[in-house]
Amino acid sequence: DKSLFVKGCFTDDFCEIRIYDNGPAVPDENKEKIFEYGFSTTNGTGIGLFHAKSVLKEMGGDVLLEDSDLKDYVKCFSVKFKVNNQ
């Protein structure tokens, strides 16, 4: 069964959301490529992760692929962005 686990935290200036999944691992040679425009190993468009990273960069944030630190989850996407505290 496929599953996701999501956790988030806030600091004064940033929000971090960590999205864990138990799907197949991303081969080392693809870990940076998955954020490139048009890159896909699933017959998708290769636009989704590229677009997410671009939008987050515009917001002063980023999305990274990391190894999971949770048992039963293979990978983790760490999404960080600035928050506006007015």
mmCIF file with all atom_site columns, C-alpha atoms in Angstrom:
data_model
loop_
_atom_site.group_PDB
_atom_site.id
_atom_site.type_symbol
_atom_site.label_atom_id
_atom_site.label_alt_id
_atom_site.label_comp_id
_atom_site.label_asym_id
_atom_site.label_entity_id
_atom_site.label_seq_id
_atom_site.pdbx_PDB_ins_code
_atom_site.Cartn_x
_atom_site.Cartn_y
_atom_site.Cartn_z
_atom_site.occupancy
_atom_site.B_iso_or_equiv
_atom_site.pdbx_formal_charge
_atom_site.auth_seq_id
_atom_site.auth_comp_id
_atom_site.auth_asym_id
_atom_site.auth_atom_id
_atom_site.pdbx_PDB_model_num
ATOM 1  C CA . ASP A 1 1  ? 0.000  0.000  0.000   1.00 0.00 ? 1  ASP A CA 1
ATOM 2  C CA . LYS A 1 2  ? 1.182  3.475  -0.840  1.00 0.00 ? 2  LYS A CA 1
ATOM 3  C CA . SER A 1 3  ? 1.212  5.937  2.012   1.00 0.00 ? 3  SER A CA 1
ATOM 4  C CA . LEU A 1 4  ? 2.271  9.482  2.819   1.00 0.00 ? 4  LEU A CA 1
ATOM 5  C CA . PHE A 1 5  ? 3.180  11.079 6.102   1.00 0.00 ? 5  PHE A CA 1
ATOM 6  C CA . VAL A 1 6  ? 3.252  14.861 6.341   1.00 0.00 ? 6  VAL A CA 1
ATOM 7  C CA . LYS A 1 7  ? 4.615  16.987 9.147   1.00 0.00 ? 7  LYS A CA 1
ATOM 8  C CA . GLY A 1 8  ? 5.212  20.680 9.384   1.00 0.00 ? 8  GLY A CA 1
ATOM 9  C CA . CYS A 1 9  ? 6.706  23.276 11.630  1.00 0.00 ? 9  CYS A CA 1
ATOM 10 C CA . PHE A 1 10 ? 6.961  27.043 11.809  1.00 0.00 ? 10 PHE A CA 1
ATOM 11 C CA . THR A 1 11 ? 9.730  29.313 13.001  1.00 0.00 ? 11 THR A CA 1
ATOM 12 C CA . ASP A 1 12 ? 9.526  33.098 13.137  1.00 0.00 ? 12 ASP A CA 1
ATOM 13 C CA . ASP A 1 13 ? 10.469 33.416 9.481   1.00 0.00 ? 13 ASP A CA 1
ATOM 14 C CA . PHE A 1 14 ? 9.956  30.038 7.796   1.00 0.00 ? 14 PHE A CA 1
ATOM 15 C CA . CYS A 1 15 ? 7.506  27.213 7.350   1.00 0.00 ? 15 CYS A CA 1
ATOM 16 C CA . GLU A 1 16 ? 8.853  23.728 6.671   1.00 0.00 ? 16 GLU A CA 1
ATOM 17 C CA . ILE A 1 17 ? 6.665  20.912 5.427   1.00 0.00 ? 17 ILE A CA 1
ATOM 18 C CA . ARG A 1 18 ? 8.167  17.436 5.157   1.00 0.00 ? 18 ARG A CA 1
ATOM 19 C CA . ILE A 1 19 ? 6.337  14.973 2.915   1.00 0.00 ? 19 ILE A CA 1
ATOM 20 C CA . TYR A 1 20 ? 7.390  11.348 3.361   1.00 0.00 ? 20 TYR A CA 1
ATOM 21 C CA . ASP A 1 21 ? 6.394  8.494  1.099   1.00 0.00 ? 21 ASP A CA 1
ATOM 22 C CA . ASN A 1 22 ? 6.990  4.779  0.873   1.00 0.00 ? 22 ASN A CA 1
ATOM 23 C CA . GLY A 1 23 ? 7.171  4.625  -2.923  1.00 0.00 ? 23 GLY A CA 1
ATOM 24 C CA . PRO A 1 24 ? 10.256 3.537  -4.818  1.00 0.00 ? 24 PRO A CA 1
ATOM 25 C CA . ALA A 1 25 ? 13.525 5.278  -4.017  1.00 0.00 ? 25 ALA A CA 1
ATOM 26 C CA . VAL A 1 26 ? 14.898 7.803  -6.482  1.00 0.00 ? 26 VAL A CA 1
ATOM 27 C CA . PRO A 1 27 ? 18.185 6.546  -7.938  1.00 0.00 ? 27 PRO A CA 1
ATOM 28 C CA . ASP A 1 28 ? 21.164 8.733  -7.006  1.00 0.00 ? 28 ASP A CA 1
ATOM 29 C CA . GLU A 1 29 ? 21.727 9.742  -10.625 1.00 0.00 ? 29 GLU A CA 1
ATOM 30 C CA . ASN A 1 30 ? 18.175 11.183 -10.782 1.00 0.00 ? 30 ASN A CA 1
ATOM 31 C CA . LYS A 1 31 ? 18.066 13.057 -7.460  1.00 0.00 ? 31 LYS A CA 1
ATOM 32 C CA . GLU A 1 32 ? 18.902 16.441 -9.004  1.00 0.00 ? 32 GLU A CA 1
ATOM 33 C CA . LYS A 1 33 ? 17.309 15.708 -12.379 1.00 0.00 ? 33 LYS A CA 1
ATOM 34 C CA . ILE A 1 34 ? 13.810 15.329 -10.938 1.00 0.00 ? 34 ILE A CA 1
ATOM 35 C CA . PHE A 1 35 ? 13.619 19.118 -10.601 1.00 0.00 ? 35 PHE A CA 1
ATOM 36 C CA . GLU A 1 36 ? 14.613 19.755 -14.232 1.00 0.00 ? 36 GLU A CA 1
ATOM 37 C CA . TYR A 1 37 ? 11.979 20.845 -16.733 1.00 0.00 ? 37 TYR A CA 1
ATOM 38 C CA . GLY A 1 38 ? 10.669 17.878 -18.712 1.00 0.00 ? 38 GLY A CA 1
ATOM 39 C CA . PHE A 1 39 ? 12.417 15.143 -16.705 1.00 0.00 ? 39 PHE A CA 1
ATOM 40 C CA . SER A 1 40 ? 10.173 12.193 -15.874 1.00 0.00 ? 40 SER A CA 1
ATOM 41 C CA . THR A 1 41 ? 10.570 8.500  -15.220 1.00 0.00 ? 41 THR A CA 1
ATOM 42 C CA . THR A 1 42 ? 6.812  7.947  -15.026 1.00 0.00 ? 42 THR A CA 1
ATOM 43 C CA . ASN A 1 43 ? 5.741  9.107  -18.489 1.00 0.00 ? 43 ASN A CA 1
ATOM 44 C CA . GLY A 1 44 ? 4.489  12.347 -16.918 1.00 0.00 ? 44 GLY A CA 1
ATOM 45 C CA . THR A 1 45 ? 5.113  15.824 -18.260 1.00 0.00 ? 45 THR A CA 1
ATOM 46 C CA . GLY A 1 46 ? 8.116  16.532 -16.057 1.00 0.00 ? 46 GLY A CA 1
ATOM 47 C CA . ILE A 1 47 ? 6.667  19.905 -15.153 1.00 0.00 ? 47 ILE A CA 1
ATOM 48 C CA . GLY A 1 48 ? 5.303  19.396 -11.613 1.00 0.00 ? 48 GLY A CA 1
ATOM 49 C CA . LEU A 1 49 ? 8.460  19.321 -9.507  1.00 0.00 ? 49 LEU A CA 1
ATOM 50 C CA . PHE A 1 50 ? 10.134 21.874 -11.770 1.00 0.00 ? 50 PHE A CA 1
ATOM 51 C CA . HIS A 1 51 ? 7.211  24.258 -11.287 1.00 0.00 ? 51 HIS A CA 1
ATOM 52 C CA . ALA A 1 52 ? 7.028  23.678 -7.529  1.00 0.00 ? 52 ALA A CA 1
ATOM 53 C CA . LYS A 1 53 ? 10.743 24.440 -7.135  1.00 0.00 ? 53 LYS A CA 1
ATOM 54 C CA . SER A 1 54 ? 10.444 27.573 -9.328  1.00 0.00 ? 54 SER A CA 1
ATOM 55 C CA . VAL A 1 55 ? 7.501  28.956 -7.365  1.00 0.00 ? 55 VAL A CA 1
ATOM 56 C CA . LEU A 1 56 ? 9.165  28.241 -4.036  1.00 0.00 ? 56 LEU A CA 1
ATOM 57 C CA . LYS A 1 57 ? 12.373 29.965 -5.178  1.00 0.00 ? 57 LYS A CA 1
ATOM 58 C CA . GLU A 1 58 ? 10.301 33.067 -6.034  1.00 0.00 ? 58 GLU A CA 1
ATOM 59 C CA . MET A 1 59 ? 8.926  32.931 -2.478  1.00 0.00 ? 59 MET A CA 1
ATOM 60 C CA . GLY A 1 60 ? 12.408 32.727 -0.960  1.00 0.00 ? 60 GLY A CA 1
ATOM 61 C CA . GLY A 1 61 ? 12.100 29.012 -0.331  1.00 0.00 ? 61 GLY A CA 1
ATOM 62 C CA . ASP A 1 62 ? 13.085 25.682 -1.804  1.00 0.00 ? 62 ASP A CA 1
ATOM 63 C CA . VAL A 1 63 ? 12.099 22.047 -2.169  1.00 0.00 ? 63 VAL A CA 1
ATOM 64 C CA . LEU A 1 64 ? 14.681 19.316 -1.687  1.00 0.00 ? 64 LEU A CA 1
ATOM 65 C CA . LEU A 1 65 ? 14.645 15.555 -1.936  1.00 0.00 ? 65 LEU A CA 1
ATOM 66 C CA . GLU A 1 66 ? 16.150 13.955 1.142   1.00 0.00 ? 66 GLU A CA 1
ATOM 67 C CA . ASP A 1 67 ? 16.581 10.472 2.515   1.00 0.00 ? 67 ASP A CA 1
ATOM 68 C CA . SER A 1 68 ? 13.861 9.682  5.009   1.00 0.00 ? 68 SER A CA 1
ATOM 69 C CA . ASP A 1 69 ? 14.594 9.713  8.714   1.00 0.00 ? 69 ASP A CA 1
ATOM 70 C CA . LEU A 1 70 ? 11.396 7.758  9.431   1.00 0.00 ? 70 LEU A CA 1
ATOM 71 C CA . LYS A 1 71 ? 11.074 3.990  9.436   1.00 0.00 ? 71 LYS A CA 1
ATOM 72 C CA . ASP A 1 72 ? 8.915  2.575  6.635   1.00 0.00 ? 72 ASP A CA 1
ATOM 73 C CA . TYR A 1 73 ? 9.307  5.689  4.459   1.00 0.00 ? 73 TYR A CA 1
ATOM 74 C CA . VAL A 1 74 ? 11.859 5.749  1.655   1.00 0.00 ? 74 VAL A CA 1
ATOM 75 C CA . LYS A 1 75 ? 12.152 9.411  0.769   1.00 0.00 ? 75 LYS A CA 1
ATOM 76 C CA . CYS A 1 76 ? 11.220 12.850 1.969   1.00 0.00 ? 76 CYS A CA 1
ATOM 77 C CA . PHE A 1 77 ? 10.493 16.069 0.125   1.00 0.00 ? 77 PHE A CA 1
ATOM 78 C CA . SER A 1 78 ? 11.402 19.001 2.336   1.00 0.00 ? 78 SER A CA 1
ATOM 79 C CA . VAL A 1 79 ? 9.508  22.161 1.382   1.00 0.00 ? 79 VAL A CA 1
ATOM 80 C CA . LYS A 1 80 ? 10.642 25.421 3.002   1.00 0.00 ? 80 LYS A CA 1
ATOM 81 C CA . PHE A 1 81 ? 9.370  28.927 2.414   1.00 0.00 ? 81 PHE A CA 1
ATOM 82 C CA . LYS A 1 82 ? 9.338  32.298 4.117   1.00 0.00 ? 82 LYS A CA 1
ATOM 83 C CA . VAL A 1 83 ? 6.263  33.404 5.980   1.00 0.00 ? 83 VAL A CA 1
ATOM 84 C CA . ASN A 1 84 ? 5.066  36.965 6.261   1.00 0.00 ? 84 ASN A CA 1
ATOM 85 C CA . ASN A 1 85 ? 4.738  37.982 9.910   1.00 0.00 ? 85 ASN A CA 1
ATOM 86 C CA . GLN A 1 86 ? 2.931  41.287 9.939   1.00 0.00 ? 86 GLN A CA 1
#
